[in-house]
Coordinates of N, CA and C in Angstrom, one line a residue:
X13 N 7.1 10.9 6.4 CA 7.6 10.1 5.3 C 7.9 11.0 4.2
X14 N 9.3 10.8 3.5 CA 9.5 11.9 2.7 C 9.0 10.8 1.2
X15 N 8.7 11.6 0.3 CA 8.3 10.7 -0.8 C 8.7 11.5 -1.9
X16 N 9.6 11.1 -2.7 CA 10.7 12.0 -3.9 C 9.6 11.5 -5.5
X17 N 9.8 12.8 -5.7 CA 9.0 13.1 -7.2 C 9.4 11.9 -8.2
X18 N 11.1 11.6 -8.2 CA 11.9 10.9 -9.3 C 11.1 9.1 -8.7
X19 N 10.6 8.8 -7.7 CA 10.1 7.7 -7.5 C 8.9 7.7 -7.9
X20 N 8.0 8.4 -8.3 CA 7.0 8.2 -9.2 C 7.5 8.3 -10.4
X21 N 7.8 8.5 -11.1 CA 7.9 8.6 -12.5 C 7.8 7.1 -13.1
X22 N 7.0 7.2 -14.1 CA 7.1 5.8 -14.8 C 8.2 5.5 -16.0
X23 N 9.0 4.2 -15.8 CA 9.5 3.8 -16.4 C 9.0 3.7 -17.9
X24 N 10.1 3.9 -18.9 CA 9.7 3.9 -20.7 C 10.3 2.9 -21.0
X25 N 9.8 2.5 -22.4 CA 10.7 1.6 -22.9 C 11.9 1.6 -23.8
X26 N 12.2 3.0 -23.9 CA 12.0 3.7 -25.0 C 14.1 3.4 -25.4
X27 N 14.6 3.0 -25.7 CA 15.5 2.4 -26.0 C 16.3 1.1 -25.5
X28 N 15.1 0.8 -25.0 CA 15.6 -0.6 -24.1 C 15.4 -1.8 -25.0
X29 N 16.1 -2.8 -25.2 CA 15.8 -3.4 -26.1 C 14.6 -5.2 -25.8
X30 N 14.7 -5.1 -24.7 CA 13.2 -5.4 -23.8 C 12.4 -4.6 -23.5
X31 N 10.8 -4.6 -23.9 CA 10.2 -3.6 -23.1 C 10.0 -3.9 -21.5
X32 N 9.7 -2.7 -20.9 CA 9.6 -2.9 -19.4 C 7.5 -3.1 -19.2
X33 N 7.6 -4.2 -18.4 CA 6.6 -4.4 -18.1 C 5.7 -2.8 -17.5
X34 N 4.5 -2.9 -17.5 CA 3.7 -0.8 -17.6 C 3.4 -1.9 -16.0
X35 N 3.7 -0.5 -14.9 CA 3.0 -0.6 -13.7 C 1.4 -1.0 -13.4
X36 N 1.5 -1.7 -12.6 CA -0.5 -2.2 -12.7 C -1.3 -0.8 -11.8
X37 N -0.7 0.1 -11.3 CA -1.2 1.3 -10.9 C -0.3 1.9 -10.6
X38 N -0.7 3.2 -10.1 CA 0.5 4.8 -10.1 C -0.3 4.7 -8.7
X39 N 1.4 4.9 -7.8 CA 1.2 4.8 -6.7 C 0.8 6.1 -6.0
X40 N 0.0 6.4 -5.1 CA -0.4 7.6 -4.4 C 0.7 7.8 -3.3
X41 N 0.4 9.5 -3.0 CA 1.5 9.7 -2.1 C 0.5 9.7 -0.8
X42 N 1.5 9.6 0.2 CA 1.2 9.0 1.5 C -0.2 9.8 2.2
X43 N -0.5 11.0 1.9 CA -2.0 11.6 2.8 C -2.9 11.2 1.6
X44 N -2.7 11.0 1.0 CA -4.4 11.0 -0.1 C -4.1 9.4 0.0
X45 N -3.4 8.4 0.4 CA -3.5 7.1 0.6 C -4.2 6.8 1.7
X46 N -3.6 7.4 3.3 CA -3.6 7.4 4.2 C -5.4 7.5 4.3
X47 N -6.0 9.0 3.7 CA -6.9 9.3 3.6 C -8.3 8.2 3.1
X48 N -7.6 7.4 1.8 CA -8.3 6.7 1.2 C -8.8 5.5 1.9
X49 N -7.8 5.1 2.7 CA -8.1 3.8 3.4 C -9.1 4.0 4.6
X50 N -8.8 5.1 5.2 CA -10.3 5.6 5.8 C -11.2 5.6 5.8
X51 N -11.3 6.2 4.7 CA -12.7 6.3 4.0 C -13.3 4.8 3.9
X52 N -12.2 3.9 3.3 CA -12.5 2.5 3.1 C -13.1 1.8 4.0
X53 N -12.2 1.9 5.1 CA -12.7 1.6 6.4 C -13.9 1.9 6.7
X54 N -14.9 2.6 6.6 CA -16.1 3.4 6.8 C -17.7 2.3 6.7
X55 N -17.1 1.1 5.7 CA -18.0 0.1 5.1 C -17.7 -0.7 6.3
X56 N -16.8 -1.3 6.9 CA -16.5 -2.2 7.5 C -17.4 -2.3 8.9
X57 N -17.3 -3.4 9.6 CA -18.2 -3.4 10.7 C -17.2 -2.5 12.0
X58 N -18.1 -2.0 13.0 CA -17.7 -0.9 14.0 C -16.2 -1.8 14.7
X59 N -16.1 -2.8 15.0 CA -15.1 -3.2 15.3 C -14.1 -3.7 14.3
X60 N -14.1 -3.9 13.8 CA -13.3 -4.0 12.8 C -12.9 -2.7 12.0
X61 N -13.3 -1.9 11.9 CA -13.3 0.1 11.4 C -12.3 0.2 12.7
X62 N -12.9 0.3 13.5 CA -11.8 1.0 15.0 C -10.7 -0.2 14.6
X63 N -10.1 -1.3 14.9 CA -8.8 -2.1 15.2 C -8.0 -1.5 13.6
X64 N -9.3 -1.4 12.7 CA -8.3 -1.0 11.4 C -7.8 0.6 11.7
X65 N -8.6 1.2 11.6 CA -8.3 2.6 11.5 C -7.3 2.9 13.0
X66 N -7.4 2.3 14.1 CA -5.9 2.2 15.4 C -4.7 1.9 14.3
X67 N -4.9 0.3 13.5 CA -3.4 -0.2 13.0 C -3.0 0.4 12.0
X68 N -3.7 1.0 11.1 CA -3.5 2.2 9.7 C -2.5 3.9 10.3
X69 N -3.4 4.1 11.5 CA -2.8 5.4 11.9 C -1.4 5.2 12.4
X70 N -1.3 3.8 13.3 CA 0.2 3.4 14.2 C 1.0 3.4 12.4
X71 N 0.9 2.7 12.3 CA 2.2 2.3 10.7 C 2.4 3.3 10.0
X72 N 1.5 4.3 9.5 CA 1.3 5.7 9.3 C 2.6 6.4 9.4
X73 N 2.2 6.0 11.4 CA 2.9 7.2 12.1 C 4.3 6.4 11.9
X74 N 4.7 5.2 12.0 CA 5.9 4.2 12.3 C 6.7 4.8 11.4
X75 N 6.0 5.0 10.4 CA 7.0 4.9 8.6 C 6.9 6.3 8.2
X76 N 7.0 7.3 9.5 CA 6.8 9.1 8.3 C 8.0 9.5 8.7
X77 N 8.7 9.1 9.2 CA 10.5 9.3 9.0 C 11.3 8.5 8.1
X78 N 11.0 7.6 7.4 CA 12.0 6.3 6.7 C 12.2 7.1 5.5
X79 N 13.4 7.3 5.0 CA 14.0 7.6 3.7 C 14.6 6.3 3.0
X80 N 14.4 5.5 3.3 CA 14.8 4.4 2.3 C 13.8 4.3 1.2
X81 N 14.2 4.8 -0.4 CA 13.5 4.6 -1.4 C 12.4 3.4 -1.6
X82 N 13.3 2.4 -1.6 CA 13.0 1.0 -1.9 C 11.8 0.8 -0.9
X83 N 11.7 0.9 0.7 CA 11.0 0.8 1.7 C 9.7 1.5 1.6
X84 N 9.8 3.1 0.9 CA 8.7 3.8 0.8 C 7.8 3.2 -0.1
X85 N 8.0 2.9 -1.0 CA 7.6 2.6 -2.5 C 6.8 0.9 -1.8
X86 N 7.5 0.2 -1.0 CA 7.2 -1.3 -0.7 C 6.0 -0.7 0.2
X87 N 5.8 0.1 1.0 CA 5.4 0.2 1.7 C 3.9 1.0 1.1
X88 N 4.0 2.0 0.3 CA 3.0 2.3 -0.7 C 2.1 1.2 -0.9
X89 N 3.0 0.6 -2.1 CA 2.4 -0.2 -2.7 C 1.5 -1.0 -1.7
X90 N 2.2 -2.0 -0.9 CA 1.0 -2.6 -0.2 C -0.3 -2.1 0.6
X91 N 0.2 -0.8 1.1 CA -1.1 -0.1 1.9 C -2.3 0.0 0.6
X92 N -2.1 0.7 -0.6 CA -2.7 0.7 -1.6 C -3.5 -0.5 -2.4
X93 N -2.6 -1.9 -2.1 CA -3.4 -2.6 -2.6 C -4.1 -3.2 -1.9
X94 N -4.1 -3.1 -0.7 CA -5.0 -3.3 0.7 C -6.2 -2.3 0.5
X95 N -6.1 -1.2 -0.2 CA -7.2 -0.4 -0.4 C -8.4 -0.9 -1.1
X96 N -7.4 -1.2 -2.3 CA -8.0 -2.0 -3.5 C -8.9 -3.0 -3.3
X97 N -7.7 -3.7 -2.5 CA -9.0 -5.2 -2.0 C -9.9 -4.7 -1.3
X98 N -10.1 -3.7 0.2 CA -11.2 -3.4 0.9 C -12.5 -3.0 -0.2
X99 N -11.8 -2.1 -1.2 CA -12.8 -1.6 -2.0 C -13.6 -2.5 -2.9
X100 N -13.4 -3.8 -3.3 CA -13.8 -4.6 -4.0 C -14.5 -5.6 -2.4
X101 N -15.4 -6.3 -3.3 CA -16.0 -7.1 -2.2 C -15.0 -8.6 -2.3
X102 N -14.4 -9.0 -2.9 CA -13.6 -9.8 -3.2 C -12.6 -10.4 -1.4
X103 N -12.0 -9.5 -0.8 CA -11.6 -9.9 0.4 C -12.4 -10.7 1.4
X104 N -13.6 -11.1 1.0 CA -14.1 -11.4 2.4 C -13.9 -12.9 2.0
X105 N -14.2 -13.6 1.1 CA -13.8 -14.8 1.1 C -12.5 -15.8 0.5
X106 N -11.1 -14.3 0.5 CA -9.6 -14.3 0.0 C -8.6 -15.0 1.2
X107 N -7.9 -16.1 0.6 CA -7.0 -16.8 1.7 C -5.7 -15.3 1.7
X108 N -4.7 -15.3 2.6 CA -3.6 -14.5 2.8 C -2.4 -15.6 1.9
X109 N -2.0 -14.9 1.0 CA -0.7 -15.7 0.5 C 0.7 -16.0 1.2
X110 N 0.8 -17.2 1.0 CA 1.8 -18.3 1.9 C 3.0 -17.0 1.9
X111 N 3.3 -16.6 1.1 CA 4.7 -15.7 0.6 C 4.8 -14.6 1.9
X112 N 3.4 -14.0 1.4 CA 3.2 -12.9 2.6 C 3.2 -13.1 4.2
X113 N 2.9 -14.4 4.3 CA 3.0 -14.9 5.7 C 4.2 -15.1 6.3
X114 N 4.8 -15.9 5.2 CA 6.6 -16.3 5.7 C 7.6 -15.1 5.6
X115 N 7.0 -13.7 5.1 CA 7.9 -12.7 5.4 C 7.5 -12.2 6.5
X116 N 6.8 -12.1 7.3 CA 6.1 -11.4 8.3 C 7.1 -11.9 10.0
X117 N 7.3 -10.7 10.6 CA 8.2 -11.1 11.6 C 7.7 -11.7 12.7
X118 N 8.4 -12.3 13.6 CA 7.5 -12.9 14.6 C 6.6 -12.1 15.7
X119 N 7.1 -10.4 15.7 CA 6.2 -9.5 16.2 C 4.7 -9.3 16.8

């Protein structure tokens, strides 16, 4: 997965005559992400650590050739905030949002 410097950079406001909403986090590049969720994984029960840490490595590996900007960045972001949730106890009694469901392919 190639990941370009100019896609991190944060947006300014700085002659816009709206300001731009500030990102809710600075997205990590793909091994210190990869890495993090790992680790995350580590808390989880033994079957559930193994099916996660199989489906983390496959997508991983699916998406380390994709140069579509737009796709890297979508694809960031969600692994990361799946981090986020793991790390907070908050996920264990969280519904999946309707939105997220109806994009999901029949796969």
């Amino acid at each position: 997965m190639r990941l370009y410097t100019r896609l991190l950079a944060q947006a300014t406001d700085a002659g816009a005559s709206k300001p731009f909403r500030p990102a809710p986090m600075a997205l990590l590049p793909p091994i210190p992400l990869y890495r993090r969720i790992l680790r995350t994984h580590r808390k989880l029960p033994i079957q559930q650590r193994t099916l996660g840490d199989m489906y983390v490595k496959a997508e991983f590996r699916a998406h380390r050739d994709v140069d579509n900007p737009v796709h890297i960045i979508g694809f960031l972001t969600e692994w990361q905030y799946y981090a986020q949730q793991l790390e907070g106890d908050g996920w264990k009694d969280a519904r999946m949002d309707r939105t997220k469901i109806d994009k999901m392919s029949g796969k």
